Amino acid sequence: MTIDRLRSALADRYTLEREIGEGGMATVYLAHDLKHDRDVAIKVLRPELAAAVGAERFLVEIRTTANLRHPHILPLHDSGEVFVEQAEGREGPHSFLYYVMPLVEGESLRERLGRDRQLPIDEARQIAREVADALAHAHAKGVIHRDIKPENILLDGGHAVVADFGIARAMDATGSQALTQSGTSIGTPAYMSPEQATAASELDGRSDVYAVGCVLFEMLAGHPPFTGASAQQVIAAHVTTPAPSVTTVRGDVPRVLTDLIAACLAKSPDQRPDAASLAARLADSAQALPTSRMSGRTMALLATAAVLGVAGAIWWGIGRGSSSAPTVAEGAERIAVMPLSAVSDTSLSRLGQDLVVTLSTTLDGVGVLSTVDAATLLLNTRDAPSPLPLAQAREIATRLGAGSVLTGTLIGESGQVRASVALYPIGSDTAIAKASALAPVGDIAALTDSLTWQVLRQVWRRGEAPSPVLTGLTTQSFEALRTFLDGERHFYKLEVEAALQKYRRAFELDSNFVQAYLRYDFARSWNLQAVDETAHARLLLLAHKLPERERLWLEATGMTTPLPAQAAAWRALIQRYPDYPPILMSGVDDIIHSGPVYGISLAETVPILDRLAKLTPDNSDVWFHKAVVEEALGAQEQAVKSFRSGAALAGGVFSRVMTWQADLNQSMLDSTVKLPAEDGIALARAFGDLPIGNPTLAWSGLMGFSKLRLPERMAVVERARAEGIYSGEALTESYLGEGLLKTARGDWTGGLAALQRNESANTTVENRFSTARIATIGAWLGTVAPATAADAVQRAQAMPGAEELPRDRIELRWFDGLMAIVSNDEPKLREVISALGRESSPRALHVARSLNALWQVKQGVPSAADSVRAISDAAMRDGDFGFAAEMVNRLVIARALRAKGKPAEVERYLMWIDGALNAPRTFGPKFALGPTVMFERGMALEEAGDHAGAVRQLTGFLDAVDQPAPSQQPMIAEARRVVAGTKNGDVVPQPGLKP
């Protein structure tokens, strides 16, 4: 059919101008509506499709879609049938079916993706939400689209509009047989649900939801989840292949969105949300997106806003203290809820603490109000008298940054309890508000709701008090709340296993208790345990019920961007919530463990840790992390105090850990103080009682974070083994600790022999690779014979599961590549680099580039060290690098900078050993390379004029390496010279060190 024939057939109503698009089912024309004087788009069905549908069926079914009225659905203006006297390729007159739509001035999502491939996260989320909202409306009317794809999503004025509902309903009514006969199928392979791909007889709206998941995946990743050389391959993948995670392509996508995509792409419709639920969850996720999920420009704006103190206004689009918000009494903007005092009945004391949690939750976030974190408040009042004097309550509230304090009493009345509270500004004895409530002792919800409403009505000075978020957002189960608070108390003491049991019991008692899921999830992560997928999924489902600061904390802990971006996001959150300890603690924790690896000094965490120590002085975890930082920065006197403070507060194994670490530091401060071996044995016994299978945790106390007193620690390991403290797998895993301690001391032969015994441990490949990892580093340093290292690599290659995970395969290639450099085998090196290229991941690319640059360094290429530095700078910025490969790079860079007379630039590349590295893939290189790094760092500091810093590093080197390998002897002599302050060439013997 030519446009001229169609133009003639429609001439009484529309003026056709030109063809503007063509698809598998229709041709689209630009036309002018003569009656309404407007431009429109007319879609004309292909003749064979029109014949299969039939005019009567088409016109009947399209009436339903014409009644869809929704801002994100492209409406139908008109439809009909026209007759053409003679169509091309056909004899006699023939009819054509058409429908008329508004002309959208914007572009399709397909055109946008063709231009920008990946969309900003928030824009992709908004488009998906608007599409889901449109589908929810259509599904409620009985209309399934069946062909959601970027071509059918138009972008008009910054919003999504779904097109082609007109064809969908008619096609659905026609039946698959007629369509098959016409050579037409409804749906596009890249976006077909499994049930649509298999031509299921019954489809519902969840088939469209699957397509939305595919489109959202493509907007974020730049391609659909399933691709292939043919439509048949793509369709087969939809049916049989598990959906990939978008994070394999784009690491900054927040977990809330990856989980939603995974739910949409479930193979079974029963496991997918409906369109209305999807739209709601996408809307909720908009408020939960942390800064690192946003575009780089938005992140920069947020970081700037945080510094200016207006981060909230940019993040949420509204300011909590904006001029449009109702005015509250002075001081009421931030409230510290104190435990209510039990009067005459001490059995009510626990209820007084419970109400701190529920009242703090219900008042927080109502309009301009905020409250001090309940857990922080309870920590600060743990030893306070009851009743609590108002003056002392004010002192605590002031320290926690509050402007007012809520205090009160509980009195038993004939089987019930009366709660009476008063809200006082910090600087006045005149109450802002008073409230009283009477309820059964177990009805904490009734007490909380009544008191909340009464307080809110009195603190508001202008306008009507907004509705509070009542206790359904915590729990209405008295027993669940009590159990949850027991878990909090255990966690403050780092009795983590006991805390986990209490948190789990709390959400078992109340399956909607979102805070219990949140703390359970966090505690497992703190304890280096795998995610409990069932509990985590429930947490995400309920996350929209969390108060704002807890929701943002949850989202931020799931960040997958490189650490510099994460650190920027945490800084903004800390600026926004400077008195909320979980955000402060999580923000510094990332830096304590990994910041130095990315060139971020631990010194950045000091003021935040000091703030935490004031906010939560009874939290042993704060003192633990504070001490780790102080030890790494050389403030050993303060580290001893902090470790002992933490040990006094902690229970179980972590009390032993901190006592031992305090002893280590004290013995370094005063050479006359002997390290108490019994403390180490007590710690070894405590670790021996832990569940087997976590060598990272089981050995961190003896050698994981600290670089101090290696010989004494080795003696503890040997004595513990001799006394039979370890057995079975624990005994096997103990050789990991022995191997790393011996290697760091310079006894590479003994260290590798111990590590080889650990290879049989029933643990991860990452752990069992330790021998090969250390041996290859030693071969490169010249402390291990190449043949010995080659044997270790061959054993690693033969381990079951060695090739299963990409990160393990990449590390195996690095072993081979570094050994090829050591043995000057260029053909082998090229083979390894080629194999890494087939991995197609940033980590593989990093390792390949590193190996190539190290080869050039060995060959004496003048610019090779600069290439290594460029690789390292990119790794610090972008993340996802091979750790051992990168730390070898850093040593090469440091030596090159020293040779160029730029020692001041070395620190950024060698501070990585300050990090509290806590996985075999990271703490293994720390022990193997650590002494050499301390030497190079110390020499660079000396050359840069920092003699005190140099002595600290070189003293640590000399203390560690008491059994130096021959290649380390010149380093020993040089370190002794600098520590003694002698001139170059003067060798000064040091007592207790082998010459």
CSV table of C-alpha atoms in Angstrom, one decimal, residues 108 283 544 614 695 770 774 825 848 854 944:
chain,number,residue,atom,x,y,z
A,108,SER,CA,11.5,6.9,22.5
A,283,ALA,CA,8.8,4.9,44.5
A,544,HIS,CA,10.3,1.4,53.5
A,614,LYS,CA,31.6,10.5,73.6
A,695,PRO,CA,40.0,-18.6,59.8
A,770,SER,CA,47.7,-18.9,50.6
A,774,ILE,CA,53.0,-16.1,49.5
A,825,ASP,CA,59.7,-16.5,30.2
A,848,ALA,CA,47.0,-8.2,32.9
A,854,LEU,CA,56.2,-5.3,35.6
A,944,ALA,CA,61.6,13.2,53.2
